[in-house]
Amino acid sequence: MTQHPRISKAVIPAAGLGTRFLPATKATPKEMLPVVDKPAIQYVVEEAVAAGLDDVLMVTGRNKRPLEDHFDRNYELESALQKKGDAGRLAKVQESSDLATMHYVRQGDPKGLGHAVLCAAPHVGDEPFAVLLGDDLIDPRDPLLQRMVEVQEQRGGSVIALMEVAPEQIHLYGCAAVETTEDSDVVQVSGLVEKPDPADAPSNYAVIGRYVLDPHIFDILRRTEPGRGGEIQLTDALQQLAEDEKIGGPVHGVVFKGRRYDTGDRGDYLRAIVRLACEREDLGPDFRTWLRSYVAEEM
């Protein structure tokens, strides 16, 4: 099987307004909301780095400066912790600034995910790259992105992450029409539709927020007209790649069956915090005990 170029760059769109979390996001980017004691965006950058992608471009918007500050050095805070001899907290503060080589570009107009990805074109250039959406946190014990990179390097083209959902939920996602391959966790994608009615959905395979994309996607996005919601949809561009392999290679999907934490709405955000807190060695035992007691009292 042909070995394709090694992927080294990750793109993280982070320009959204976070309106579902108002008023908390009036002055604080949604991506900076803590999941236990670490902002959601840091989990995403850590995932990219764990998959070998240490060149990270964040596509930001207005009022997103705290994102840059979080991944930068804070000499005053570091000095204060050093003087106190607080090595543990000092290491946590320095961890985010040492994770990866961070770059930033601003998406001037909120024209959708496809447009946000297009903003990355000058940085990415003519090489495949990964896109990670901050609403989906993937448990590090389930290396989805690493598997997607492997599939792209073996098969070329683009690779998207898929997850089976209940038929009545498919209208919340992009949906893929698929064909099986010789690998049990890999399918070939023959078509995509954004948030279909359940009756019209080609499958119950939902697209979740991880992509490894061929750079030909940029040319398609430049020609893509606004679609659902008046936005430039990445799904529409991927549909063109799936229809014609000559443009930028095939589109494959990796079917994910691991642990995913959805922080896209308030309820799932709270559930993600509880699940991750329960699994922490430093917090889990006491927190689980309290949680059982609380549930028993409430029930």
Tab-separated table of N, CA, C and O in Angstrom, residues 92-194:
chain	number	residue	atom	x	y	z
A	92	LYS	N	1.859	22.650	36.134
A	92	LYS	CA	0.576	22.725	35.436
A	92	LYS	C	0.473	24.004	34.608
A	92	LYS	O	-0.063	23.998	33.498
A	93	VAL	N	0.987	25.114	35.159
A	93	VAL	CA	0.944	26.383	34.429
A	93	VAL	C	1.824	26.326	33.188
A	93	VAL	O	1.450	26.805	32.111
A	94	GLN	N	2.990	25.718	33.316
A	94	GLN	CA	3.934	25.673	32.195
A	94	GLN	C	3.550	24.631	31.154
A	94	GLN	O	3.971	24.727	29.994
A	95	GLU	N	2.741	23.670	31.550
A	95	GLU	CA	2.391	22.572	30.642
A	95	GLU	C	1.747	23.080	29.358
A	95	GLU	O	2.100	22.653	28.254
A	96	SER	N	0.796	24.009	29.465
A	96	SER	CA	0.079	24.466	28.277
A	96	SER	C	0.977	25.230	27.315
A	96	SER	O	0.817	25.133	26.098
A	97	SER	N	1.946	25.990	27.852
A	97	SER	CA	2.816	26.771	26.974
A	97	SER	C	3.900	25.922	26.316
A	97	SER	O	4.521	26.346	25.337
A	98	ASP	N	4.128	24.726	26.834
A	98	ASP	CA	5.153	23.842	26.279
A	98	ASP	C	4.588	22.743	25.389
A	98	ASP	O	5.340	21.921	24.859
A	99	LEU	N	3.270	22.721	25.209
A	99	LEU	CA	2.630	21.613	24.504
A	99	LEU	C	3.032	21.520	23.036
A	99	LEU	O	3.387	20.454	22.535
A	100	ALA	N	2.919	22.640	22.326
A	100	ALA	CA	3.056	22.612	20.860
A	100	ALA	C	3.512	23.974	20.369
A	100	ALA	O	3.539	24.960	21.120
A	101	THR	N	3.861	24.026	19.101
A	101	THR	CA	4.125	25.302	18.447
A	101	THR	C	2.781	25.860	17.996
A	101	THR	O	2.131	25.303	17.104
A	102	MET	N	2.345	26.939	18.635
A	102	MET	CA	1.011	27.470	18.403
A	102	MET	C	1.047	28.646	17.424
A	102	MET	O	1.936	29.491	17.473
A	103	HIS	N	0.059	28.669	16.534
A	103	HIS	CA	-0.129	29.770	15.586
A	103	HIS	C	-1.596	30.190	15.646
A	103	HIS	O	-2.469	29.400	16.026
A	104	TYR	N	-1.863	31.418	15.218
A	104	TYR	CA	-3.226	31.948	15.296
A	104	TYR	C	-3.550	32.736	14.037
A	104	TYR	O	-2.705	33.457	13.494
A	105	VAL	N	-4.787	32.583	13.578
A	105	VAL	CA	-5.305	33.402	12.488
A	105	VAL	C	-6.745	33.741	12.843
A	105	VAL	O	-7.447	32.935	13.448
A	106	ARG	N	-7.172	34.930	12.484
A	106	ARG	CA	-8.513	35.365	12.858
A	106	ARG	C	-9.477	35.187	11.692
A	106	ARG	O	-9.171	35.576	10.559
A	107	GLN	N	-10.617	34.597	11.976
A	107	GLN	CA	-11.709	34.498	11.008
A	107	GLN	C	-12.555	35.757	11.159
A	107	GLN	O	-13.300	35.902	12.108
A	108	GLY	N	-12.423	36.669	10.204
A	108	GLY	CA	-13.072	37.961	10.337
A	108	GLY	C	-14.583	37.895	10.380
A	108	GLY	O	-15.226	38.586	11.172
A	109	ASP	N	-15.167	37.060	9.529
A	109	ASP	CA	-16.623	36.930	9.470
A	109	ASP	C	-17.005	35.490	9.797
A	109	ASP	O	-16.409	34.550	9.273
A	110	PRO	N	-18.018	35.287	10.638
A	110	PRO	CA	-18.442	33.928	10.994
A	110	PRO	C	-19.254	33.285	9.873
A	110	PRO	O	-20.479	33.263	9.908
A	111	LYS	N	-18.564	32.731	8.898
A	111	LYS	CA	-19.219	32.175	7.715
A	111	LYS	C	-19.304	30.660	7.739
A	111	LYS	O	-19.571	30.045	6.715
A	112	GLY	N	-19.081	30.061	8.890
A	112	GLY	CA	-19.242	28.623	8.977
A	112	GLY	C	-17.932	27.870	9.085
A	112	GLY	O	-16.839	28.425	8.906
A	113	LEU	N	-18.051	26.560	9.379
A	113	LEU	CA	-16.880	25.724	9.579
A	113	LEU	C	-16.021	25.640	8.325
A	113	LEU	O	-14.790	25.675	8.408
A	114	GLY	N	-16.661	25.522	7.159
A	114	GLY	CA	-15.887	25.450	5.928
A	114	GLY	C	-15.026	26.680	5.726
A	114	GLY	O	-13.857	26.584	5.322
A	115	HIS	N	-15.573	27.841	6.017
A	115	HIS	CA	-14.812	29.080	5.882
A	115	HIS	C	-13.685	29.139	6.908
A	115	HIS	O	-12.572	29.608	6.607
A	116	ALA	N	-13.937	28.661	8.135
A	116	ALA	CA	-12.885	28.635	9.153
A	116	ALA	C	-11.721	27.756	8.711
A	116	ALA	O	-10.548	28.125	8.881
A	117	VAL	N	-12.026	26.603	8.128
A	117	VAL	CA	-10.964	25.729	7.621
A	117	VAL	C	-10.210	26.414	6.486
A	117	VAL	O	-8.976	26.333	6.402
A	118	LEU	N	-10.913	27.120	5.635
A	118	LEU	CA	-10.277	27.819	4.522
A	118	LEU	C	-9.301	28.879	5.024
A	118	LEU	O	-8.284	29.148	4.363
A	119	CYS	N	-9.580	29.476	6.169
A	119	CYS	CA	-8.661	30.467	6.742
A	119	CYS	C	-7.287	29.865	7.043
A	119	CYS	O	-6.303	30.601	7.182
A	120	ALA	N	-7.212	28.548	7.145
A	120	ALA	CA	-5.950	27.886	7.461
A	120	ALA	C	-5.086	27.624	6.239
A	120	ALA	O	-3.928	27.201	6.384
A	121	ALA	N	-5.589	27.882	5.043
A	121	ALA	CA	-4.880	27.516	3.816
A	121	ALA	C	-3.465	28.085	3.734
A	121	ALA	O	-2.526	27.357	3.392
A	122	PRO	N	-3.239	29.384	4.010
A	122	PRO	CA	-1.866	29.897	3.900
A	122	PRO	C	-0.885	29.198	4.835
A	122	PRO	O	0.291	29.037	4.502
A	123	HIS	N	-1.350	28.795	6.004
A	123	HIS	CA	-0.456	28.131	6.949
A	123	HIS	C	-0.217	26.671	6.575
A	123	HIS	O	0.909	26.173	6.661
A	124	VAL	N	-1.271	25.986	6.164
A	124	VAL	CA	-1.165	24.554	5.878
A	124	VAL	C	-0.379	24.296	4.600
A	124	VAL	O	0.461	23.394	4.528
A	125	GLY	N	-0.646	25.109	3.564
A	125	GLY	CA	0.021	24.889	2.290
A	125	GLY	C	-0.487	23.655	1.580
A	125	GLY	O	-1.651	23.269	1.713
A	126	ASP	N	0.408	22.961	0.874
A	126	ASP	CA	0.027	21.842	0.016
A	126	ASP	C	0.350	20.513	0.690
A	126	ASP	O	1.111	19.693	0.153
A	127	GLU	N	-0.221	20.294	1.871
A	127	GLU	CA	0.010	19.031	2.562
A	127	GLU	C	-1.244	18.663	3.349
A	127	GLU	O	-2.041	19.528	3.717
A	128	PRO	N	-1.449	17.382	3.599
A	128	PRO	CA	-2.626	16.982	4.384
A	128	PRO	C	-2.506	17.505	5.808
A	128	PRO	O	-1.408	17.732	6.327
A	129	PHE	N	-3.656	17.661	6.468
A	129	PHE	CA	-3.681	18.246	7.803
A	129	PHE	C	-4.899	17.731	8.553
A	129	PHE	O	-5.845	17.211	7.956
A	130	ALA	N	-4.877	17.903	9.857
A	130	ALA	CA	-5.995	17.477	10.696
A	130	ALA	C	-6.813	18.681	11.128
A	130	ALA	O	-6.291	19.788	11.270
A	131	VAL	N	-8.108	18.462	11.333
A	131	VAL	CA	-9.001	19.468	11.902
A	131	VAL	C	-9.659	18.854	13.129
A	131	VAL	O	-10.210	17.750	13.055
A	132	LEU	N	-9.590	19.561	14.252
A	132	LEU	CA	-10.186	19.088	15.489
A	132	LEU	C	-11.168	20.136	15.995
A	132	LEU	O	-10.798	21.305	16.168
A	133	LEU	N	-12.400	19.740	16.206
A	133	LEU	CA	-13.409	20.645	16.747
A	133	LEU	C	-13.421	20.549	18.269
A	133	LEU	O	-13.384	19.453	18.832
A	134	GLY	N	-13.501	21.706	18.920
A	134	GLY	CA	-13.360	21.759	20.357
A	134	GLY	C	-14.538	21.227	21.144
A	134	GLY	O	-14.418	20.975	22.350
A	135	ASP	N	-15.699	21.042	20.509
A	135	ASP	CA	-16.863	20.531	21.238
A	135	ASP	C	-16.766	19.044	21.527
A	135	ASP	O	-17.447	18.535	22.422
A	136	ASP	N	-15.955	18.326	20.762
A	136	ASP	CA	-15.789	16.894	20.951
A	136	ASP	C	-14.467	16.628	21.663
A	136	ASP	O	-13.399	16.897	21.115
A	137	LEU	N	-14.541	16.108	22.870
A	137	LEU	CA	-13.340	15.695	23.583
A	137	LEU	C	-13.254	14.174	23.504
A	137	LEU	O	-14.195	13.479	23.877
A	138	ILE	N	-12.127	13.683	23.002
A	138	ILE	CA	-11.917	12.253	22.846
A	138	ILE	C	-10.986	11.773	23.953
A	138	ILE	O	-9.929	12.354	24.185
A	139	ASP	N	-11.400	10.736	24.651
A	139	ASP	CA	-10.607	10.209	25.752
A	139	ASP	C	-9.229	9.777	25.239
A	139	ASP	O	-9.139	9.074	24.223
A	140	PRO	N	-8.148	10.195	25.903
A	140	PRO	CA	-6.805	9.829	25.435
A	140	PRO	C	-6.542	8.335	25.424
A	140	PRO	O	-5.612	7.872	24.761
A	141	ARG	N	-7.353	7.560	26.132
A	141	ARG	CA	-7.194	6.104	26.095
A	141	ARG	C	-7.735	5.500	24.803
A	141	ARG	O	-7.517	4.308	24.532
A	142	ASP	N	-8.417	6.302	23.998
A	142	ASP	CA	-8.982	5.852	22.721
A	142	ASP	C	-8.417	6.733	21.607
A	142	ASP	O	-9.023	7.733	21.221
A	143	PRO	N	-7.239	6.402	21.074
A	143	PRO	CA	-6.519	7.298	20.167
A	143	PRO	C	-7.141	7.378	18.765
A	143	PRO	O	-6.599	6.869	17.781
A	144	LEU	N	-8.269	8.031	18.671
A	144	LEU	CA	-8.979	8.161	17.403
A	144	LEU	C	-8.152	8.885	16.355
A	144	LEU	O	-8.006	8.419	15.217
A	145	LEU	N	-7.632	10.051	16.698
A	145	LEU	CA	-6.917	10.846	15.708
A	145	LEU	C	-5.683	10.116	15.192
A	145	LEU	O	-5.381	10.165	13.997
A	146	GLN	N	-4.986	9.443	16.063
A	146	GLN	CA	-3.818	8.679	15.641
A	146	GLN	C	-4.204	7.618	14.614
A	146	GLN	O	-3.498	7.426	13.613
A	147	ARG	N	-5.324	6.956	14.836
A	147	ARG	CA	-5.798	5.950	13.874
A	147	ARG	C	-6.167	6.604	12.552
A	147	ARG	O	-5.871	6.061	11.469
A	148	MET	N	-6.787	7.769	12.595
A	148	MET	CA	-7.161	8.482	11.373
A	148	MET	C	-5.924	8.888	10.570
A	148	MET	O	-5.910	8.791	9.336
A	149	VAL	N	-4.893	9.336	11.263
A	149	VAL	CA	-3.640	9.695	10.582
A	149	VAL	C	-3.044	8.461	9.906
A	149	VAL	O	-2.577	8.530	8.756
A	150	GLU	N	-3.077	7.327	10.601
A	150	GLU	CA	-2.551	6.091	10.007
A	150	GLU	C	-3.313	5.726	8.733
A	150	GLU	O	-2.706	5.355	7.715
A	151	VAL	N	-4.631	5.827	8.779
A	151	VAL	CA	-5.451	5.479	7.609
A	151	VAL	C	-5.146	6.425	6.449
A	151	VAL	O	-5.022	5.988	5.297
A	152	GLN	N	-5.000	7.719	6.723
A	152	GLN	CA	-4.706	8.669	5.656
A	152	GLN	C	-3.340	8.407	5.039
A	152	GLN	O	-3.181	8.480	3.818
A	153	GLU	N	-2.366	8.095	5.877
A	153	GLU	CA	-1.024	7.838	5.349
A	153	GLU	C	-0.997	6.568	4.506
A	153	GLU	O	-0.218	6.465	3.556
A	154	GLN	N	-1.868	5.619	4.813
A	154	GLN	CA	-1.921	4.376	4.051
A	154	GLN	C	-2.741	4.513	2.768
A	154	GLN	O	-2.366	3.977	1.723
A	155	ARG	N	-3.861	5.237	2.846
A	155	ARG	CA	-4.827	5.246	1.760
A	155	ARG	C	-4.891	6.569	1.002
A	155	ARG	O	-5.492	6.630	-0.077
A	156	GLY	N	-4.307	7.635	1.562
A	156	GLY	CA	-4.386	8.940	0.919
A	156	GLY	C	-5.764	9.560	1.055
A	156	GLY	O	-6.642	9.077	1.781
A	157	GLY	N	-5.987	10.657	0.359
A	157	GLY	CA	-7.280	11.320	0.390
A	157	GLY	C	-7.579	11.927	1.746
A	157	GLY	O	-6.693	12.435	2.436
A	158	SER	N	-8.845	11.885	2.130
A	158	SER	CA	-9.292	12.456	3.392
A	158	SER	C	-9.927	11.376	4.257
A	158	SER	O	-10.423	10.368	3.749
A	159	VAL	N	-9.903	11.607	5.566
A	159	VAL	CA	-10.474	10.657	6.516
A	159	VAL	C	-11.323	11.441	7.508
A	159	VAL	O	-10.895	12.473	8.031
A	160	ILE	N	-12.537	10.959	7.768
A	160	ILE	CA	-13.415	11.613	8.732
A	160	ILE	C	-13.748	10.624	9.849
A	160	ILE	O	-13.668	9.410	9.659
A	161	ALA	N	-14.078	11.149	11.006
A	161	ALA	CA	-14.466	10.308	12.133
A	161	ALA	C	-15.974	10.098	12.112
A	161	ALA	O	-16.739	11.059	11.961
A	162	LEU	N	-16.390	8.855	12.276
A	162	LEU	CA	-17.808	8.503	12.261
A	162	LEU	C	-18.174	7.771	13.549
A	162	LEU	O	-17.343	7.070	14.133
A	163	MET	N	-19.406	7.935	13.941
A	163	MET	CA	-19.909	7.266	15.131
A	163	MET	C	-21.358	6.875	14.885
A	163	MET	O	-22.134	7.674	14.365
A	164	GLU	N	-21.713	5.654	15.234
A	164	GLU	CA	-23.106	5.230	15.088
A	164	GLU	C	-23.969	5.889	16.162
A	164	GLU	O	-23.617	5.872	17.342
A	165	VAL	N	-25.083	6.472	15.732
A	165	VAL	CA	-26.010	7.106	16.670
A	165	VAL	C	-27.400	6.531	16.428
A	165	VAL	O	-27.669	5.889	15.404
A	166	ALA	N	-28.285	6.765	17.368
A	166	ALA	CA	-29.669	6.342	17.198
A	166	ALA	C	-30.284	7.071	16.008
A	166	ALA	O	-29.983	8.250	15.781
A	167	PRO	N	-31.119	6.398	15.210
A	167	PRO	CA	-31.694	7.043	14.022
A	167	PRO	C	-32.371	8.373	14.315
A	167	PRO	O	-32.282	9.307	13.509
A	168	GLU	N	-33.007	8.489	15.478
A	168	GLU	CA	-33.714	9.742	15.783
A	168	GLU	C	-32.765	10.887	16.125
A	168	GLU	O	-33.193	12.035	16.245
A	169	GLN	N	-31.460	10.591	16.258
A	169	GLN	CA	-30.484	11.638	16.567
A	169	GLN	C	-29.697	12.098	15.346
A	169	GLN	O	-28.955	13.081	15.434
A	170	ILE	N	-29.860	11.423	14.212
A	170	ILE	CA	-28.990	11.697	13.070
A	170	ILE	C	-29.194	13.106	12.514
A	170	ILE	O	-28.292	13.672	11.906
A	171	HIS	N	-30.355	13.705	12.767
A	171	HIS	CA	-30.609	15.049	12.268
A	171	HIS	C	-29.743	16.100	12.954
A	171	HIS	O	-29.687	17.254	12.505
A	172	LEU	N	-29.041	15.713	13.998
A	172	LEU	CA	-28.153	16.641	14.709
A	172	LEU	C	-26.747	16.672	14.124
A	172	LEU	O	-25.929	17.496	14.533
A	173	TYR	N	-26.464	15.798	13.166
A	173	TYR	CA	-25.104	15.608	12.668
A	173	TYR	C	-25.057	15.642	11.146
A	173	TYR	O	-26.077	15.518	10.468
A	174	GLY	N	-23.825	15.744	10.620
A	174	GLY	CA	-23.589	15.344	9.251
A	174	GLY	C	-23.685	13.836	9.184
A	174	GLY	O	-23.344	13.132	10.151
A	175	CYS	N	-24.143	13.301	8.069
A	175	CYS	CA	-24.406	11.871	7.944
A	175	CYS	C	-23.706	11.330	6.705
A	175	CYS	O	-23.704	11.986	5.646
A	176	ALA	N	-23.129	10.132	6.812
A	176	ALA	CA	-22.342	9.552	5.722
A	176	ALA	C	-23.007	8.313	5.149
A	176	ALA	O	-23.520	7.466	5.895
A	177	ALA	N	-22.985	8.206	3.816
A	177	ALA	CA	-23.288	6.956	3.129
A	177	ALA	C	-21.975	6.216	2.969
A	177	ALA	O	-20.973	6.802	2.536
A	178	VAL	N	-21.933	4.939	3.354
A	178	VAL	CA	-20.655	4.242	3.454
A	178	VAL	C	-20.685	2.881	2.782
A	178	VAL	O	-21.743	2.288	2.571
A	179	GLU	N	-19.480	2.402	2.459
A	179	GLU	CA	-19.260	1.051	1.962
A	179	GLU	C	-18.149	0.424	2.798
A	179	GLU	O	-17.192	1.110	3.171
A	180	THR	N	-18.256	-0.861	3.072
A	180	THR	CA	-17.268	-1.528	3.911
A	180	THR	C	-15.928	-1.665	3.184
A	180	THR	O	-15.859	-1.624	1.945
A	181	THR	N	-14.852	-1.839	3.975
A	181	THR	CA	-13.523	-2.132	3.443
A	181	THR	C	-12.998	-3.379	4.142
A	181	THR	O	-13.671	-3.964	4.994
A	182	GLU	N	-11.771	-3.740	3.825
A	182	GLU	CA	-11.191	-4.921	4.462
A	182	GLU	C	-10.849	-4.690	5.930
A	182	GLU	O	-10.611	-5.650	6.665
A	183	ASP	N	-10.805	-3.431	6.372
A	183	ASP	CA	-10.565	-3.112	7.779
A	183	ASP	C	-11.903	-2.905	8.487
A	183	ASP	O	-12.738	-2.125	8.040
A	184	SER	N	-12.082	-3.583	9.606
A	184	SER	CA	-13.385	-3.554	10.268
A	184	SER	C	-13.773	-2.165	10.769
A	184	SER	O	-14.965	-1.865	10.887
A	185	ASP	N	-12.783	-1.324	11.064
A	185	ASP	CA	-13.097	0.003	11.598
A	185	ASP	C	-12.994	1.108	10.548
A	185	ASP	O	-13.072	2.293	10.876
A	186	VAL	N	-12.828	0.736	9.287
A	186	VAL	CA	-12.678	1.722	8.213
A	186	VAL	C	-13.739	1.474	7.149
A	186	VAL	O	-13.955	0.341	6.718
A	187	VAL	N	-14.405	2.536	6.732
A	187	VAL	CA	-15.383	2.472	5.640
A	187	VAL	C	-15.003	3.489	4.579
A	187	VAL	O	-14.298	4.461	4.860
A	188	GLN	N	-15.447	3.250	3.359
A	188	GLN	CA	-15.290	4.262	2.319
A	188	GLN	C	-16.573	5.072	2.247
A	188	GLN	O	-17.682	4.520	2.256
A	189	VAL	N	-16.419	6.375	2.199
A	189	VAL	CA	-17.555	7.281	2.204
A	189	VAL	C	-17.921	7.620	0.765
A	189	VAL	O	-17.098	8.137	0.008
A	190	SER	N	-19.166	7.324	0.397
A	190	SER	CA	-19.628	7.598	-0.966
A	190	SER	C	-20.501	8.844	-1.044
A	190	SER	O	-20.791	9.339	-2.137
A	191	GLY	N	-20.928	9.350	0.108
A	191	GLY	CA	-21.759	10.553	0.091
A	191	GLY	C	-21.927	11.111	1.491
A	191	GLY	O	-21.756	10.400	2.488
A	192	LEU	N	-22.250	12.396	1.570
A	192	LEU	CA	-22.445	13.063	2.858
A	192	LEU	C	-23.597	14.040	2.747
A	192	LEU	O	-23.803	14.667	1.703
A	193	VAL	N	-24.354	14.169	3.825
A	193	VAL	CA	-25.434	15.146	3.871
A	193	VAL	C	-25.437	15.773	5.263
A	193	VAL	O	-25.222	15.087	6.263
A	194	GLU	N	-25.638	17.082	5.323
A	194	GLU	CA	-25.605	17.803	6.588
A	194	GLU	C	-26.973	17.789	7.256
A	194	GLU	O	-27.960	18.243	6.693
